[in-house]
Short mmCIF file of C-alpha atoms and ligand atoms in Angstrom, two decimals:
data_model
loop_
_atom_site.label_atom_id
_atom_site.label_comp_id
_atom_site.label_asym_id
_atom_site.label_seq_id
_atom_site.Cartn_x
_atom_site.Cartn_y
_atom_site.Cartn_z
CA UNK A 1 2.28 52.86 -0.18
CA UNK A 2 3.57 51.78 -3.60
CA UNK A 3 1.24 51.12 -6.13
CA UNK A 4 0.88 47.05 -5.88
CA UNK A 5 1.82 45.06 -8.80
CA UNK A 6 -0.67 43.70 -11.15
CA UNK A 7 1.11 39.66 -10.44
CA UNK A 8 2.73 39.11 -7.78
CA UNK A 9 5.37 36.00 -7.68
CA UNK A 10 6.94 34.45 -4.40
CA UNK A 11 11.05 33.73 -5.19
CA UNK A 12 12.31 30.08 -5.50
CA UNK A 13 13.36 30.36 -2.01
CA UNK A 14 9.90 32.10 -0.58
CA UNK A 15 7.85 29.08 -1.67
CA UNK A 16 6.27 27.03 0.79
CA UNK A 17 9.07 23.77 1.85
CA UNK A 18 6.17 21.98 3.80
CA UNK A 19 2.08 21.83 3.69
CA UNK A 20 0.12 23.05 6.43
CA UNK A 21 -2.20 20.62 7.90
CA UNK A 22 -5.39 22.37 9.52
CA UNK A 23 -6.41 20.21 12.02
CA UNK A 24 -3.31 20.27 13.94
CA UNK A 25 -4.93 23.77 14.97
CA UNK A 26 -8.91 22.61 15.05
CA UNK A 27 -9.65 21.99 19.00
CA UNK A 28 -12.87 20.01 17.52
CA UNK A 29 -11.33 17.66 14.58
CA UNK A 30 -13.02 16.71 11.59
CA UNK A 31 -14.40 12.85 12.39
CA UNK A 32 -13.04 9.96 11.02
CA UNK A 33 -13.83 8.02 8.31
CA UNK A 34 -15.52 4.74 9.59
CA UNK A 35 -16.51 1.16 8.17
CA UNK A 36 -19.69 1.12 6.36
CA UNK A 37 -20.86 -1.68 8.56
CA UNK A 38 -19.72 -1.52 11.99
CA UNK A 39 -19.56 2.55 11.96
CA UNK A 40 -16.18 2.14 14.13
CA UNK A 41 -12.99 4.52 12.95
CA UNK A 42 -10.80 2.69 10.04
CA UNK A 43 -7.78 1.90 10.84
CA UNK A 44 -4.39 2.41 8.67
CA UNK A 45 -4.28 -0.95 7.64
CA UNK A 46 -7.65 -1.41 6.45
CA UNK A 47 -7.83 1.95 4.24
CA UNK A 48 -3.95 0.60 2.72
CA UNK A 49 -6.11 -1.78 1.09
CA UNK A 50 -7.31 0.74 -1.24
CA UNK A 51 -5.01 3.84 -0.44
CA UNK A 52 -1.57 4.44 -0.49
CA UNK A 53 0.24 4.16 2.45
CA UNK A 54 1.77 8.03 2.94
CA UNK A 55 -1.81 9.10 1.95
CA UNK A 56 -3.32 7.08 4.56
CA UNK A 57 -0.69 8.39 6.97
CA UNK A 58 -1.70 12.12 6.02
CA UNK A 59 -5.20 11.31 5.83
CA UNK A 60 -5.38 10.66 9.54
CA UNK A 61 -3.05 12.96 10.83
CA UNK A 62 -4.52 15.88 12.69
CA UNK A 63 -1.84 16.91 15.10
CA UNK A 64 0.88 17.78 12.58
CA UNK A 65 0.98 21.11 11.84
CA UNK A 66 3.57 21.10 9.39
CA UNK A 67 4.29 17.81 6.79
CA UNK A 68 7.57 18.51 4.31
CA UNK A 69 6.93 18.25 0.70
CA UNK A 70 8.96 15.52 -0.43
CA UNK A 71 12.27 17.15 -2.49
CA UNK A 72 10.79 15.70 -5.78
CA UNK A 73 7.14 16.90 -5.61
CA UNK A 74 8.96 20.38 -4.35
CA UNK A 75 11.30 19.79 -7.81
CA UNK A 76 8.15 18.89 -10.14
CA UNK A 77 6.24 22.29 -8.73
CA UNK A 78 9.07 24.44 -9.67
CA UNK A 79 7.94 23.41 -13.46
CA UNK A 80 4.38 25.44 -12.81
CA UNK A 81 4.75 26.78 -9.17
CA UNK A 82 4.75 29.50 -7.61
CA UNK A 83 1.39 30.41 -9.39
CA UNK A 84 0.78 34.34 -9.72
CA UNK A 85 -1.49 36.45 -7.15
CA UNK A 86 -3.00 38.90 -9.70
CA UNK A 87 -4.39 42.17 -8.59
CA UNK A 88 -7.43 42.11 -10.43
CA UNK A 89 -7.60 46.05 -11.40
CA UNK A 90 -9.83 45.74 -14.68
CA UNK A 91 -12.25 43.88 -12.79
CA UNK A 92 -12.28 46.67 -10.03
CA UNK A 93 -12.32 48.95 -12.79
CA UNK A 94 -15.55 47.65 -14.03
CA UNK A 95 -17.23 47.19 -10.91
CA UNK A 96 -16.10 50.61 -10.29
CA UNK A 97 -14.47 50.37 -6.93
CA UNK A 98 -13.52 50.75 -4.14
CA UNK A 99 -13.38 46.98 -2.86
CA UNK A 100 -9.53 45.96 -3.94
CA UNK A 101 -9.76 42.72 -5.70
CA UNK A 102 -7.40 39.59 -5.85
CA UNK A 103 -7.17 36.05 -7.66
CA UNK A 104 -4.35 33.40 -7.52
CA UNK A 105 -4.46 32.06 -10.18
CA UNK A 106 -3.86 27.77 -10.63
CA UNK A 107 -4.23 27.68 -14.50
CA UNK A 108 -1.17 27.80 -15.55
CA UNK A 109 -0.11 24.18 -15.96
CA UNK A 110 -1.12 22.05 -18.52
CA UNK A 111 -3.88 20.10 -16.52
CA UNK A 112 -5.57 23.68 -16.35
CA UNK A 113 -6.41 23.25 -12.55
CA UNK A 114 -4.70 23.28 -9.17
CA UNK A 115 -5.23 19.33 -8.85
CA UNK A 116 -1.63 19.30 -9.92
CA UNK A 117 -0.68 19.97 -6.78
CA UNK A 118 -1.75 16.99 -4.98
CA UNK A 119 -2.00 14.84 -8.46
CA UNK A 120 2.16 15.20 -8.18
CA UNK A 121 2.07 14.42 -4.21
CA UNK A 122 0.12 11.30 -4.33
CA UNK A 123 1.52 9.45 -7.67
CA UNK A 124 4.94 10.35 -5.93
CA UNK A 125 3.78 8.45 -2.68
CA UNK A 126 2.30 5.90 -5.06
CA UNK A 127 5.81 4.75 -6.62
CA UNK A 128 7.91 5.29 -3.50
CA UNK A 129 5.75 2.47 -2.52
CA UNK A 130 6.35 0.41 -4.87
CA UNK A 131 2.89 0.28 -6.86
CA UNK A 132 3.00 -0.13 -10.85
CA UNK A 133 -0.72 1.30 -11.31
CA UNK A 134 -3.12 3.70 -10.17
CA UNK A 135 -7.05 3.98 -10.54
CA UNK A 136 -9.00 7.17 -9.87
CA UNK A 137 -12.66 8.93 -11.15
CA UNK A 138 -12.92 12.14 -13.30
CA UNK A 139 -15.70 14.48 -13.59
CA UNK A 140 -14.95 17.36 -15.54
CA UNK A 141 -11.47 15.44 -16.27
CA UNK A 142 -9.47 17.62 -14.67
CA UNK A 143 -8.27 15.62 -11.74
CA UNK A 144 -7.80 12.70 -14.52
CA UNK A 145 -5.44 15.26 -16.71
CA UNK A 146 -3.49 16.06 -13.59
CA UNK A 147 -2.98 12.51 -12.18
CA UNK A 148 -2.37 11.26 -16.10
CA UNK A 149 0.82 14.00 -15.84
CA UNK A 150 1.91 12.98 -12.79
CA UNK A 151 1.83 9.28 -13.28
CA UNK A 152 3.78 9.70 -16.56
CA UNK A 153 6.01 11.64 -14.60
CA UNK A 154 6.66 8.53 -12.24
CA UNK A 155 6.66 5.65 -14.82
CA UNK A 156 2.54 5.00 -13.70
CA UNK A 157 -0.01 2.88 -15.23
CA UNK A 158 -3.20 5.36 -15.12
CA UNK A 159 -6.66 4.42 -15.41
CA UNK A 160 -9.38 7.01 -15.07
CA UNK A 161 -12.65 6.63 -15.00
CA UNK A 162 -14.84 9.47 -16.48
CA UNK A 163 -18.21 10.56 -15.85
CA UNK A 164 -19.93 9.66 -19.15
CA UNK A 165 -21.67 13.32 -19.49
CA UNK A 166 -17.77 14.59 -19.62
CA UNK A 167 -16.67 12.38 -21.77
CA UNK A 168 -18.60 13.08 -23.95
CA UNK A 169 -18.95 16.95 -24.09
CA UNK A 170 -15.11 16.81 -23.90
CA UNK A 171 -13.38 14.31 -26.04
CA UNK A 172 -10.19 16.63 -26.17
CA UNK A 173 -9.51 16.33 -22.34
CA UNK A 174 -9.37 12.83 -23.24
CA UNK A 175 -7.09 13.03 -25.42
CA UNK A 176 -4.28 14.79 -23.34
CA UNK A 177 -4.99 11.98 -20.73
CA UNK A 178 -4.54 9.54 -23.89
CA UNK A 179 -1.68 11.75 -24.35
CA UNK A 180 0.17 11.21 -21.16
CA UNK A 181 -0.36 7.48 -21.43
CA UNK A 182 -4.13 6.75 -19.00
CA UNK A 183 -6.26 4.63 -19.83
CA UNK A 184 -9.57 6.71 -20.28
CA UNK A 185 -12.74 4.43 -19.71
CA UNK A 186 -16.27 6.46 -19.45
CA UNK A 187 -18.21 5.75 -16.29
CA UNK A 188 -20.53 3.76 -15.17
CA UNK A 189 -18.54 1.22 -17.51
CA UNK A 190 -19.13 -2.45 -18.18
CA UNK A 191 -16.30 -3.07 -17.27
CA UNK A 192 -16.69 -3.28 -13.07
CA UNK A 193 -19.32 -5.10 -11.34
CA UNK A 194 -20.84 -1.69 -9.99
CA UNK A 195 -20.70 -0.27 -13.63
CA UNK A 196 -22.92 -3.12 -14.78
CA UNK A 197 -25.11 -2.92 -12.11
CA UNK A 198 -25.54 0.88 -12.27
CA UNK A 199 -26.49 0.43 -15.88
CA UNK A 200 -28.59 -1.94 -15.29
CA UNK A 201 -30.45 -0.26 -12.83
CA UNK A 202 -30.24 3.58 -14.73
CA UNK A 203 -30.66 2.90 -18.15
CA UNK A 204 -28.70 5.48 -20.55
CA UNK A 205 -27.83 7.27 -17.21
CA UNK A 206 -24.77 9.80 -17.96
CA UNK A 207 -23.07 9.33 -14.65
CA UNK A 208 -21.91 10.94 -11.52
CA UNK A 209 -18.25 11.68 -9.61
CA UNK A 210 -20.12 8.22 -6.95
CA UNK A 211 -20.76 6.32 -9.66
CA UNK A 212 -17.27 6.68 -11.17
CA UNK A 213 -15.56 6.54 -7.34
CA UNK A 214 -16.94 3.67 -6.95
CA UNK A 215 -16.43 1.56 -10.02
CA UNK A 216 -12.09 3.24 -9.70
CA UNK A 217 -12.34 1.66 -6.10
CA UNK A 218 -13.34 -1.55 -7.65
CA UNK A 219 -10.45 -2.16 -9.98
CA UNK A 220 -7.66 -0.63 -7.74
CA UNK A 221 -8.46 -3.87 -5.64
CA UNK A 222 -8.37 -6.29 -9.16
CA UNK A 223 -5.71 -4.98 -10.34
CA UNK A 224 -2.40 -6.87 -9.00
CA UNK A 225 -0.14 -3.55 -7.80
CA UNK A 226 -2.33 -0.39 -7.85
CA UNK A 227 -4.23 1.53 -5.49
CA UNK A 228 -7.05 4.08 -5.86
CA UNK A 229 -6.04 7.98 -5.59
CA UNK A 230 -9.00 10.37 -5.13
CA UNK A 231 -8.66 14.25 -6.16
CA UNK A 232 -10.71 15.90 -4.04
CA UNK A 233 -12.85 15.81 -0.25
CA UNK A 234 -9.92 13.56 1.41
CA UNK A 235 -8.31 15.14 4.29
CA UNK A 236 -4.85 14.48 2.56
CA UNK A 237 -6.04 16.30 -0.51
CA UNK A 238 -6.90 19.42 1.29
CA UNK A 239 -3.35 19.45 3.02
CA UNK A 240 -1.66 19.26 -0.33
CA UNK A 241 -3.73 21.74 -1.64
CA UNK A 242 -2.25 23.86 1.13
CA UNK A 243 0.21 25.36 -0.82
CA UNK A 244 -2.18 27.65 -2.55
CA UNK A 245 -3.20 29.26 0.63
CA UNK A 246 0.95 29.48 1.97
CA UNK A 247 1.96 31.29 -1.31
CA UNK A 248 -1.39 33.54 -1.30
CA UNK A 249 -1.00 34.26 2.26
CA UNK A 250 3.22 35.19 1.82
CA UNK A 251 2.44 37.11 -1.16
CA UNK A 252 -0.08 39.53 0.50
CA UNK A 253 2.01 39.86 3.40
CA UNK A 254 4.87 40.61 1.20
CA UNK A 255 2.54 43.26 -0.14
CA UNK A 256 1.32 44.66 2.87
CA UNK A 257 -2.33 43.38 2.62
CA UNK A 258 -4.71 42.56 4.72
CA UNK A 259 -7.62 40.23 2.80
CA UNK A 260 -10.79 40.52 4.91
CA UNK A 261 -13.09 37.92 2.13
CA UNK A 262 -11.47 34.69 0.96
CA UNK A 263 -13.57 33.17 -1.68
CA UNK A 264 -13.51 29.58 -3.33
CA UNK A 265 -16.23 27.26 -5.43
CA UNK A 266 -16.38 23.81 -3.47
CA UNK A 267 -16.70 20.92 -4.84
CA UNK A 268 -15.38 18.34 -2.41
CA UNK A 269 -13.59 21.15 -0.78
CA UNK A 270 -9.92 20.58 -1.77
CA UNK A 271 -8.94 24.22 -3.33
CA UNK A 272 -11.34 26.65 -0.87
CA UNK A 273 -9.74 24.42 1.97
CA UNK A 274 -6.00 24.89 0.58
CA UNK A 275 -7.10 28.47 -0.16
CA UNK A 276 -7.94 29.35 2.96
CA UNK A 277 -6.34 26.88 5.57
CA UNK A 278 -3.40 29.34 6.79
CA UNK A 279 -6.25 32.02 7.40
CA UNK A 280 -8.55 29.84 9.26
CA UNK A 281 -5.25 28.62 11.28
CA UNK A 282 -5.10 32.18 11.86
CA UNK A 283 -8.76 32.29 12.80
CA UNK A 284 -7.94 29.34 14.72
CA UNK A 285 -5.17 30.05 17.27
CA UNK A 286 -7.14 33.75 17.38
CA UNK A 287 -4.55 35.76 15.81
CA UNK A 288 -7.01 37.17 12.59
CA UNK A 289 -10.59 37.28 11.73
CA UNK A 290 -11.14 36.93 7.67
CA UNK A 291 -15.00 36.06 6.21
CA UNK A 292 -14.20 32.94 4.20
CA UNK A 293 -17.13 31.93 1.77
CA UNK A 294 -17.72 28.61 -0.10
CA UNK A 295 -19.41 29.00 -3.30
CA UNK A 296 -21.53 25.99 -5.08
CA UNK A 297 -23.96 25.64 -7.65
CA UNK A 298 -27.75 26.05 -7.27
CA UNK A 299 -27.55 22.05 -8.90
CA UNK A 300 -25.76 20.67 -6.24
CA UNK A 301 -25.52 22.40 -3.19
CA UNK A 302 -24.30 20.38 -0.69
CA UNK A 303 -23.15 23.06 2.25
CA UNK A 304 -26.59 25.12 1.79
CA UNK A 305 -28.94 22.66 1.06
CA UNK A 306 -27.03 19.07 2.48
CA UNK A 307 -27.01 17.53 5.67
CA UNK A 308 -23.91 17.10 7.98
CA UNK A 309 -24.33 13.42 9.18
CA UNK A 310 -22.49 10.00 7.82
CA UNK A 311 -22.89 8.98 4.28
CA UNK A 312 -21.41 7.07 1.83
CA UNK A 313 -18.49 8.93 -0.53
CA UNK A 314 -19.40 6.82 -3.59
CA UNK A 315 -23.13 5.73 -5.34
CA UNK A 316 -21.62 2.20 -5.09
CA UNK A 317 -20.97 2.24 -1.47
CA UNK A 318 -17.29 0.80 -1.48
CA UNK A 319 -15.61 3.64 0.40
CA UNK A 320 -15.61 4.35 3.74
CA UNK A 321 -18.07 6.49 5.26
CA UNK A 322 -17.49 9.95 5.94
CA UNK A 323 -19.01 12.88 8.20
CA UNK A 324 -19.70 15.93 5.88
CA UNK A 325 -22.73 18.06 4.39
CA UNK A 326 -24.42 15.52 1.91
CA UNK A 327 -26.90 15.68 -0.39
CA UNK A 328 -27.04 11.66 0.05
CA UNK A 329 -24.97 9.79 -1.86
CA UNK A 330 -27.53 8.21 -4.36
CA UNK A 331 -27.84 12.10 -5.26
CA UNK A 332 -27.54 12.43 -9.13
CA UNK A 333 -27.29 16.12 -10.01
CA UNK A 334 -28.53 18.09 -13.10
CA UNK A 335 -26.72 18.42 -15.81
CA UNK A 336 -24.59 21.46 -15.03
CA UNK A 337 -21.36 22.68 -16.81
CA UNK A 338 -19.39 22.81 -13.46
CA UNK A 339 -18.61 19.21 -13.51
CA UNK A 340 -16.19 19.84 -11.37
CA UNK A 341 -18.58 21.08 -8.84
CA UNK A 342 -21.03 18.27 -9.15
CA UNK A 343 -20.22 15.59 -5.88
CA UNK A 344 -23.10 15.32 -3.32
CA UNK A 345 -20.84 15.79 -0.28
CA UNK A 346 -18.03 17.99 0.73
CA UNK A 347 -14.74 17.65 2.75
CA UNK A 348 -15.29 16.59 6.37
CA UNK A 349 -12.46 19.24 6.86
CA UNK A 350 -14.56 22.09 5.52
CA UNK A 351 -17.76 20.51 6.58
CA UNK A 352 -16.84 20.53 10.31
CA UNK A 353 -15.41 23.88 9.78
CA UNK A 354 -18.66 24.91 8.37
CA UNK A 355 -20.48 23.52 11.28
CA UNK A 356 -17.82 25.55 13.39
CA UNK A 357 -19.69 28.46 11.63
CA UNK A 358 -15.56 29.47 10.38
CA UNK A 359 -16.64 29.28 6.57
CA UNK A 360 -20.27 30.85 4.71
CA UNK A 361 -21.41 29.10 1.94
CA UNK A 362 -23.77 30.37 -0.88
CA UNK A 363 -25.08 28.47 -4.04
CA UNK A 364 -25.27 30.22 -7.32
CA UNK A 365 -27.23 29.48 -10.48
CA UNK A 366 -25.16 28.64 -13.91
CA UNK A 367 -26.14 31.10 -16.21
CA UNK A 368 -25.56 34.42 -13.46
CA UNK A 369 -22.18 32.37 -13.00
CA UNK A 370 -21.63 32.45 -16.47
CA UNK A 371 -22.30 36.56 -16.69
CA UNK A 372 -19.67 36.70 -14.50
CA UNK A 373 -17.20 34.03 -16.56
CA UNK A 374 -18.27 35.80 -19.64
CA UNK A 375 -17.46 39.91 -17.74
CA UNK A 376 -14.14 38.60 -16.34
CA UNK A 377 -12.79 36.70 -19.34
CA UNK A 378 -13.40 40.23 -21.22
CA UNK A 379 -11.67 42.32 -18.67
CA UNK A 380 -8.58 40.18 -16.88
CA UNK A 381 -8.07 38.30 -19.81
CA UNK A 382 -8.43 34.63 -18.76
CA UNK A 383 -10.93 32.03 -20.07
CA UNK A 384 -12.35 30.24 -16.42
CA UNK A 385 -12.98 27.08 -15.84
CA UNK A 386 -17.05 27.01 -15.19
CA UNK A 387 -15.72 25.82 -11.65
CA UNK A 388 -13.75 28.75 -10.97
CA UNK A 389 -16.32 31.57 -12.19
CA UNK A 390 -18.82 30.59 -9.28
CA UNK A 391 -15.84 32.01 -7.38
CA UNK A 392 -15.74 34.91 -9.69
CA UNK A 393 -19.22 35.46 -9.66
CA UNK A 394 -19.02 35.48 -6.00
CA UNK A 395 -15.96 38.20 -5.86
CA UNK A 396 -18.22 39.92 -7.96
CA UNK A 397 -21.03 40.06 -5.94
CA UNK A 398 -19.13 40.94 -2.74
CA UNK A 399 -17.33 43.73 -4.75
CA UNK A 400 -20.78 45.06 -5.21
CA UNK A 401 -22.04 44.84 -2.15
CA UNK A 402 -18.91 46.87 -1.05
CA UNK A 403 -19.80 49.74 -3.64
CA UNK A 404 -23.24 49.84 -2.52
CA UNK A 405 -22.15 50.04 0.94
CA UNK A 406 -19.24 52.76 0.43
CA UNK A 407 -16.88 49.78 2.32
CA UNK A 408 -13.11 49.53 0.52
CA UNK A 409 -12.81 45.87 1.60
CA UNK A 410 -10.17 43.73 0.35
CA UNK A 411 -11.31 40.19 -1.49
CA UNK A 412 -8.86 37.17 -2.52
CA UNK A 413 -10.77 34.56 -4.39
CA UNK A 414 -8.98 31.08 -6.08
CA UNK A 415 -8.75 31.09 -9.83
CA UNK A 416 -8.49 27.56 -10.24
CA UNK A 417 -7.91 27.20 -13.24
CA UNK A 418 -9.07 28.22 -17.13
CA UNK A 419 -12.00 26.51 -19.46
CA UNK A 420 -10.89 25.43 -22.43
CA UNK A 421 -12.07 22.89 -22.44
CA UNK A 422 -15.77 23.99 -21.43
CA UNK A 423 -16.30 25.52 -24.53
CA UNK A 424 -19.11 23.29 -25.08
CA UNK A 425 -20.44 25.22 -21.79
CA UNK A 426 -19.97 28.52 -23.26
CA UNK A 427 -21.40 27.65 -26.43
CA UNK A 428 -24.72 26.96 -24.47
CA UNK A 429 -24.54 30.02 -22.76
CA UNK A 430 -23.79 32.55 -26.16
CA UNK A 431 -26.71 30.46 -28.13
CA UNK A 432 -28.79 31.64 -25.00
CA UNK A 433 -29.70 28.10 -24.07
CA UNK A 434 -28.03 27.51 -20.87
CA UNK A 435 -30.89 26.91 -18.30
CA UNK A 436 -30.66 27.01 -14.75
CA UNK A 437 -33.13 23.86 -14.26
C1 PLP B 501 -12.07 19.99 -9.43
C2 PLP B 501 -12.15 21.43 -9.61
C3 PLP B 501 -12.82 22.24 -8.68
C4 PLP B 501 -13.55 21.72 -7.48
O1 PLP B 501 -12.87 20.85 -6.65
P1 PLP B 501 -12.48 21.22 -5.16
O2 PLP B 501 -11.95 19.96 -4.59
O3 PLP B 501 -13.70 21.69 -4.46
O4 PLP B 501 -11.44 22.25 -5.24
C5 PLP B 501 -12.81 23.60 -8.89
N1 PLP B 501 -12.22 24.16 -9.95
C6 PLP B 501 -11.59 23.41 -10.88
C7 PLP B 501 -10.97 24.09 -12.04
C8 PLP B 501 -11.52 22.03 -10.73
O5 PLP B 501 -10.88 21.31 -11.63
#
């Protein structure tokens, strides 16, 4: 066989024209989100309140297995899609074989991150409606970057809320949300009611993604024409994220390969689940086995250490509730450099699939994570995102494993997307004061 190129690209015309929706092909669904008081199933009309109304449509959707990306989100990813599928041979080289390594790689817009992709999707669904504003939370402010881009793409009022800890150990991401025309306010604010109250009741606390949620929930429903858009754990999210996993999956089979380890960090579950979700439909309708393995930090490890019950999605307790592995919502985790990683539950999608025993999930500790940023940024080339190396760091382990075992096994993990703006992470770590506590 031909020597596989080091990036692989999909042609305009080989890029995905719809998302693939997951649950379509589950026999037992993810549950529904219900109302915090009477526990029963929400209905459209009650989440439109604070969602849009596509969104809400996708979100409870679980018999379609195909939903069309609108013509102008498919226009706007031309601009950074298709994303490369790198064969990662330096990395092999260093590990010293023989597992064959992959990464697809979602860094290469200016947001940094794959929350492009459904950033685009849902401010697009936002002004087909008719809204003037949007509200979401940011934790590492990546979501907030991609949603500012995507509501200045629309004509959108932004305002993002962002975990205080971030905003302050990254003033630049800020700015290029500043840049794009959001309105950046650091959470918990005085600002909302639940702000106020969380201060008063954490004094000097630096924040969390539930705080945040909750306090962007708040003014979506004071503010005259906006709704709340959420990044991440929403089943709607996952399905947009989708297109990572089509492209990955035509790219290998344009190259002949067969991935038997898919590997993603998981936060709330939005890039493993797009990752994966046309090899677990595989897994699914019986057609392929894969091992697909979620990888979190040691500091907030909601699939290997969490519960899969009903909680609440925000500190504030103005969401719905949701089934999924939870740490409980009033969780408040260290201070790690993954912010992105850092929400106490995970996607009822990849929760229920986790229950289903379809994913593996392991939880890894900052600095080994950072060995592994600091090994791969030397050899491939690319500075991660904190996020992204506990996927790395993962790869890396399994490649290991393989050479201890004498097993040529081929991995795929998501590279979602590079750390620029973690420097202040990586300064930590090359002073030799990152701690795992
Ligand atoms: C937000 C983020 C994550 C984690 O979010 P998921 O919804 O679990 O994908 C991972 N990597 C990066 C770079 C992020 O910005």
């Amino acid at each position: 066989m031909a020597k596989v190129p080091y990036k692989t690209y999909l042609a305009e015309d080989e890029v995905p024209k719809a998302w693939y929706n997951v649950r379509a092909d589950m026999k037992k669904k993810p549950a529904p989100l219900v109302d915090t008081a009477t526990k029963d199933p929400l209905p459209a009309e009650v989440l439109e309140r604070v969602f849009c109304r596509e969104c809400v449509r996708q979100e409870l959707d679980d018999t379609t297995q195909y939903i069309p990306i609108p013509g102008p989100v498919a226009e706007f990813y031309r601009m950074y899609r298709p994303s490369p599928l790198v064969r990662a041979y330096f990395l092999e080289k260093a590990i010293g074989g023989p597992a064959e390594i992959y990464y697809k790689f979602e860094g290469n817009n200016t947001s940094g991150s794959h929350k492009l992709n459904s950033a685009i999707a849902q401010a697009y669904y936002a002004k087909e409606q008719g809204l003037t504003d949007v509200t979401t939370e940011t934790g590492a402010g990546q979501w907030g970057t991609a949603l500012s881009m995507a509501s200045a793409f629309f004509g959108l009022k932004c305002h993002v809320f962002m975990v205080k800890c971030s905003y302050e150990q990254k003033p630049f991401r800020r700015e290029v949300m500043r840049t794009y025309g959001a309105e950046v306010t650091p959470s918990p604010s005085m600002e909302t009611e639940i702000g106020r109250k969380i201060n008063a009741e954490h004094p000097g606390t630096t924040g969390s993604l539930g705080c945040a949620i909750s306090e962007a929930v708040e003014a979506a429903m004071k503010l005259p024409n906006a709704r709340y858009l959420l990044g991440s754990v929403l089943n709607q999210v996952c399905l947009h994220q989708s297109v990572i996993g089509l492209e990955t999956k035509a790219a290998l089979e344009k190259l002949g390969v067969k991935p038997d380890v898919i590997i993603g960090c998981a936060g709330g579950g939005s890039n493993l689940s797009g990752l994966s979700a046309p090899f677990i439909g595989e897994m699914l309708r019986g057609e392929a086995k894969y091992r697909v393995v979620a990888v979190e930090p040691v500091n907030c490890p909601s699939l290997t250490k969490g519960e899969y019950r009903y909680d609440f999605c925000d500190t504030g307790k103005v969401c719905p509730m949701a089934k999924m592995y939870t740490l409980g919502c009033d969780f408040i985790p260290a201070a790690d450099h993954a912010g992105g990683l850092r929400y106490h539950g995970m996607s009822s999608t990849l929760s229920e699939l986790y229950d289903q025993k379809l994913i593996e999930a392991v939880a890894l500790p900052q600095t080994k994570v950072f060995e592994a940023a600091t090994l791969f940024a030397r050899v491939e080339g690319i500075l991660p995102a904190p996020e992204s190396s506990h996927a790395i760091c993962a790869a890396i382990d399994e490649a290991r494993r393989c050479k201890a075992e004498d097993r040529k096994e081929t991995i795929v993990f998501g590279l979602t997307g590079t750390g620029y703006f973690d420097l202040t992470a990586y300064a930590k770590f090359n002073d030799g004061q990152m701690t795992d506590a």
